[in-house]
Amino acid sequence: ILERTRGHCVIGVDDPACRALLDEFRPRIACTAISVETDLPLGIGARDGAIAEDGAPIGSLRGLARLPGKHNWQNACAAY
């Protein structure tokens, strides 16, 4: 999929395989990294449910009944 991408991709970087994909494709394709495990100086993160863009706080996902858990926080980061 990424080989054919001409626009922009969003890659979750909470595991080594996906971090490697980001490193491979970022030089050729506009990519946004997302994470719920670590704070990202460049990208969208939601560590502990606190969503941030490029390290700047945006808001909190904690306590949202329809978005419980890290997998939903990662989806919220991708949607943002």
mmCIF file of N, CA, C and O in Angstrom, residues 15-62:
data_model
loop_
_atom_site.group_PDB
_atom_site.id
_atom_site.type_symbol
_atom_site.label_atom_id
_atom_site.label_comp_id
_atom_site.label_asym_id
_atom_site.label_seq_id
_atom_site.Cartn_x
_atom_site.Cartn_y
_atom_site.Cartn_z
ATOM 1 N N ASP A 15 5.302 0.006 17.653
ATOM 2 C CA ASP A 15 6.036 -1.256 17.581
ATOM 3 C C ASP A 15 7.202 -1.105 16.606
ATOM 4 O O ASP A 15 7.171 -0.245 15.727
ATOM 5 N N PRO A 16 8.233 -1.905 16.768
ATOM 6 C CA PRO A 16 9.442 -1.762 15.949
ATOM 7 C C PRO A 16 9.199 -1.888 14.441
ATOM 8 O O PRO A 16 9.803 -1.163 13.658
ATOM 9 N N ALA A 17 8.329 -2.782 14.025
ATOM 10 C CA ALA A 17 8.090 -2.976 12.589
ATOM 11 C C ALA A 17 7.498 -1.719 11.955
ATOM 12 O O ALA A 17 7.905 -1.322 10.862
ATOM 13 N N CYS A 18 6.578 -1.088 12.633
ATOM 14 C CA CYS A 18 5.964 0.118 12.071
ATOM 15 C C CYS A 18 6.904 1.322 12.152
ATOM 16 O O CYS A 18 6.898 2.165 11.256
ATOM 17 N N ARG A 19 7.723 1.396 13.189
ATOM 18 C CA ARG A 19 8.744 2.455 13.240
ATOM 19 C C ARG A 19 9.686 2.327 12.055
ATOM 20 O O ARG A 19 10.097 3.321 11.451
ATOM 21 N N ALA A 20 10.021 1.090 11.687
ATOM 22 C CA ALA A 20 10.886 0.863 10.532
ATOM 23 C C ALA A 20 10.199 1.316 9.246
ATOM 24 O O ALA A 20 10.850 1.885 8.361
ATOM 25 N N LEU A 21 8.884 1.082 9.135
ATOM 26 C CA LEU A 21 8.147 1.563 7.964
ATOM 27 C C LEU A 21 8.210 3.076 7.866
ATOM 28 O O LEU A 21 8.409 3.634 6.791
ATOM 29 N N LEU A 22 8.032 3.754 8.996
ATOM 30 C CA LEU A 22 8.105 5.215 8.997
ATOM 31 C C LEU A 22 9.477 5.676 8.521
ATOM 32 O O LEU A 22 9.574 6.555 7.664
ATOM 33 N N ASP A 23 10.517 5.070 9.053
ATOM 34 C CA ASP A 23 11.883 5.442 8.648
ATOM 35 C C ASP A 23 12.105 5.198 7.160
ATOM 36 O O ASP A 23 12.785 5.971 6.489
ATOM 37 N N GLU A 24 11.522 4.116 6.644
ATOM 38 C CA GLU A 24 11.703 3.776 5.235
ATOM 39 C C GLU A 24 10.951 4.735 4.307
ATOM 40 O O GLU A 24 11.482 5.169 3.283
ATOM 41 N N PHE A 25 9.722 5.078 4.661
ATOM 42 C CA PHE A 25 8.880 5.827 3.743
ATOM 43 C C PHE A 25 8.906 7.342 3.943
ATOM 44 O O PHE A 25 8.617 8.081 3.005
ATOM 45 N N ARG A 26 9.259 7.819 5.115
ATOM 46 C CA ARG A 26 9.224 9.261 5.368
ATOM 47 C C ARG A 26 10.077 10.072 4.386
ATOM 48 O O ARG A 26 9.666 11.160 3.998
ATOM 49 N N PRO A 27 11.236 9.585 3.943
ATOM 50 C CA PRO A 27 12.001 10.380 2.981
ATOM 51 C C PRO A 27 11.305 10.574 1.621
ATOM 52 O O PRO A 27 11.602 11.510 0.907
ATOM 53 N N ARG A 28 10.359 9.678 1.278
ATOM 54 C CA ARG A 28 9.717 9.739 -0.046
ATOM 55 C C ARG A 28 8.258 10.160 -0.012
ATOM 56 O O ARG A 28 7.727 10.602 -1.028
ATOM 57 N N ILE A 29 7.601 9.979 1.121
ATOM 58 C CA ILE A 29 6.163 10.214 1.233
ATOM 59 C C ILE A 29 5.919 11.050 2.487
ATOM 60 O O ILE A 29 6.545 10.821 3.517
ATOM 61 N N ALA A 30 5.000 11.986 2.396
ATOM 62 C CA ALA A 30 4.615 12.739 3.592
ATOM 63 C C ALA A 30 3.948 11.775 4.568
ATOM 64 O O ALA A 30 2.987 11.098 4.226
ATOM 65 N N CYS A 31 4.499 11.676 5.777
ATOM 66 C CA CYS A 31 3.998 10.740 6.778
ATOM 67 C C CYS A 31 3.739 11.457 8.093
ATOM 68 O O CYS A 31 4.490 12.349 8.473
ATOM 69 N N THR A 32 2.699 11.032 8.784
ATOM 70 C CA THR A 32 2.443 11.489 10.145
ATOM 71 C C THR A 32 2.555 10.281 11.056
ATOM 72 O O THR A 32 1.892 9.263 10.836
ATOM 73 N N ALA A 33 3.393 10.394 12.073
ATOM 74 C CA ALA A 33 3.532 9.336 13.074
ATOM 75 C C ALA A 33 2.464 9.530 14.138
ATOM 76 O O ALA A 33 2.146 10.663 14.517
ATOM 77 N N ILE A 34 1.896 8.420 14.611
ATOM 78 C CA ILE A 34 0.973 8.466 15.744
ATOM 79 C C ILE A 34 1.427 7.453 16.785
ATOM 80 O O ILE A 34 2.004 6.418 16.455
ATOM 81 N N SER A 35 1.187 7.783 18.054
ATOM 82 C CA SER A 35 1.593 6.894 19.138
ATOM 83 C C SER A 35 0.702 7.089 20.358
ATOM 84 O O SER A 35 0.279 8.204 20.649
ATOM 85 N N VAL A 36 0.457 6.011 21.065
ATOM 86 C CA VAL A 36 -0.205 6.095 22.369
ATOM 87 C C VAL A 36 0.735 5.625 23.476
ATOM 88 O O VAL A 36 0.354 5.579 24.632
ATOM 89 N N GLU A 37 1.968 5.295 23.105
ATOM 90 C CA GLU A 37 2.955 4.801 24.055
ATOM 91 C C GLU A 37 3.989 5.856 24.448
ATOM 92 O O GLU A 37 4.490 5.840 25.566
ATOM 93 N N THR A 38 4.347 6.733 23.514
ATOM 94 C CA THR A 38 5.394 7.716 23.779
ATOM 95 C C THR A 38 4.954 9.102 23.307
ATOM 96 O O THR A 38 4.097 9.241 22.434
ATOM 97 N N ASP A 39 5.570 10.123 23.874
ATOM 98 C CA ASP A 39 5.358 11.485 23.394
ATOM 99 C C ASP A 39 6.141 11.658 22.102
ATOM 100 O O ASP A 39 7.276 11.195 21.991
ATOM 101 N N LEU A 40 5.550 12.304 21.125
ATOM 102 C CA LEU A 40 6.209 12.510 19.838
ATOM 103 C C LEU A 40 6.497 13.992 19.632
ATOM 104 O O LEU A 40 5.577 14.809 19.672
ATOM 105 N N PRO A 41 7.756 14.341 19.378
ATOM 106 C CA PRO A 41 8.048 15.743 19.068
ATOM 107 C C PRO A 41 7.459 16.154 17.720
ATOM 108 O O PRO A 41 7.131 17.311 17.508
ATOM 109 N N LEU A 42 7.326 15.195 16.807
ATOM 110 C CA LEU A 42 6.674 15.412 15.509
ATOM 111 C C LEU A 42 5.656 14.307 15.307
ATOM 112 O O LEU A 42 6.017 13.145 15.169
ATOM 113 N N GLY A 43 4.390 14.653 15.310
ATOM 114 C CA GLY A 43 3.341 13.664 15.126
ATOM 115 C C GLY A 43 2.210 13.891 16.104
ATOM 116 O O GLY A 43 2.158 14.895 16.808
ATOM 117 N N ILE A 44 1.305 12.926 16.133
ATOM 118 C CA ILE A 44 0.126 12.992 16.984
ATOM 119 C C ILE A 44 0.236 11.877 18.017
ATOM 120 O O ILE A 44 0.400 10.715 17.669
ATOM 121 N N GLY A 45 0.160 12.243 19.277
ATOM 122 C CA GLY A 45 0.271 11.260 20.342
ATOM 123 C C GLY A 45 -0.884 11.346 21.316
ATOM 124 O O GLY A 45 -1.546 12.372 21.417
ATOM 125 N N ALA A 46 -1.098 10.258 22.029
ATOM 126 C CA ALA A 46 -2.136 10.229 23.059
ATOM 127 C C ALA A 46 -1.660 9.372 24.223
ATOM 128 O O ALA A 46 -2.363 8.491 24.698
ATOM 129 N N ARG A 47 -0.434 9.639 24.669
ATOM 130 C CA ARG A 47 0.086 8.887 25.811
ATOM 131 C C ARG A 47 -0.779 9.177 27.030
ATOM 132 O O ARG A 47 -1.081 10.322 27.323
ATOM 133 N N ASP A 48 -1.213 8.136 27.692
ATOM 134 C CA ASP A 48 -2.093 8.240 28.857
ATOM 135 C C ASP A 48 -3.395 8.966 28.538
ATOM 136 O O ASP A 48 -4.027 9.539 29.414
ATOM 137 N N GLY A 49 -3.782 8.999 27.252
ATOM 138 C CA GLY A 49 -5.042 9.612 26.854
ATOM 139 C C GLY A 49 -4.985 11.109 26.640
ATOM 140 O O GLY A 49 -5.985 11.730 26.299
ATOM 141 N N ALA A 50 -3.812 11.716 26.832
ATOM 142 C CA ALA A 50 -3.658 13.161 26.614
ATOM 143 C C ALA A 50 -3.191 13.379 25.181
ATOM 144 O O ALA A 50 -2.034 13.141 24.866
ATOM 145 N N ILE A 51 -4.080 13.803 24.308
ATOM 146 C CA ILE A 51 -3.740 13.939 22.889
ATOM 147 C C ILE A 51 -2.957 15.232 22.653
ATOM 148 O O ILE A 51 -3.244 16.271 23.241
ATOM 149 N N ALA A 52 -1.913 15.098 21.818
ATOM 150 C CA ALA A 52 -1.033 16.235 21.528
ATOM 151 C C ALA A 52 -0.579 16.170 20.077
ATOM 152 O O ALA A 52 -0.449 15.098 19.502
ATOM 153 N N GLU A 53 -0.335 17.342 19.504
ATOM 154 C CA GLU A 53 0.215 17.444 18.156
ATOM 155 C C GLU A 53 1.582 18.103 18.245
ATOM 156 O O GLU A 53 1.709 19.206 18.784
ATOM 157 N N ASP A 54 2.588 17.415 17.739
ATOM 158 C CA ASP A 54 3.970 17.906 17.793
ATOM 159 C C ASP A 54 4.356 18.337 19.211
ATOM 160 O O ASP A 54 5.040 19.332 19.409
ATOM 161 N N GLY A 55 3.880 17.589 20.194
ATOM 162 C CA GLY A 55 4.202 17.858 21.590
ATOM 163 C C GLY A 55 3.318 18.884 22.271
ATOM 164 O O GLY A 55 3.378 19.059 23.488
ATOM 165 N N ALA A 56 2.483 19.600 21.519
ATOM 166 C CA ALA A 56 1.607 20.625 22.096
ATOM 167 C C ALA A 56 0.269 19.993 22.485
ATOM 168 O O ALA A 56 -0.393 19.371 21.654
ATOM 169 N N PRO A 57 -0.152 20.138 23.740
ATOM 170 C CA PRO A 57 -1.415 19.532 24.196
ATOM 171 C C PRO A 57 -2.618 20.027 23.395
ATOM 172 O O PRO A 57 -2.711 21.205 23.060
ATOM 173 N N ILE A 58 -3.517 19.098 23.100
ATOM 174 C CA ILE A 58 -4.764 19.413 22.398
ATOM 175 C C ILE A 58 -5.955 19.205 23.317
ATOM 176 O O ILE A 58 -6.867 19.996 23.347
ATOM 177 N N GLY A 59 -5.956 18.096 24.037
ATOM 178 C CA GLY A 59 -7.073 17.766 24.912
ATOM 179 C C GLY A 59 -6.886 16.389 25.506
ATOM 180 O O GLY A 59 -5.807 15.800 25.422
ATOM 181 N N SER A 60 -7.939 15.893 26.110
ATOM 182 C CA SER A 60 -7.872 14.597 26.767
ATOM 183 C C SER A 60 -8.913 13.651 26.201
ATOM 184 O O SER A 60 -10.047 14.050 25.931
ATOM 185 N N LEU A 61 -8.508 12.407 26.033
ATOM 186 C CA LEU A 61 -9.416 11.343 25.608
ATOM 187 C C LEU A 61 -9.854 10.493 26.800
ATOM 188 O O LEU A 61 -10.733 9.646 26.660
ATOM 189 N N ARG A 62 -9.233 10.729 27.941
ATOM 190 C CA ARG A 62 -9.559 9.956 29.139
ATOM 191 C C ARG A 62 -11.005 10.209 29.554
ATOM 192 O O ARG A 62 -11.487 11.333 29.506
#
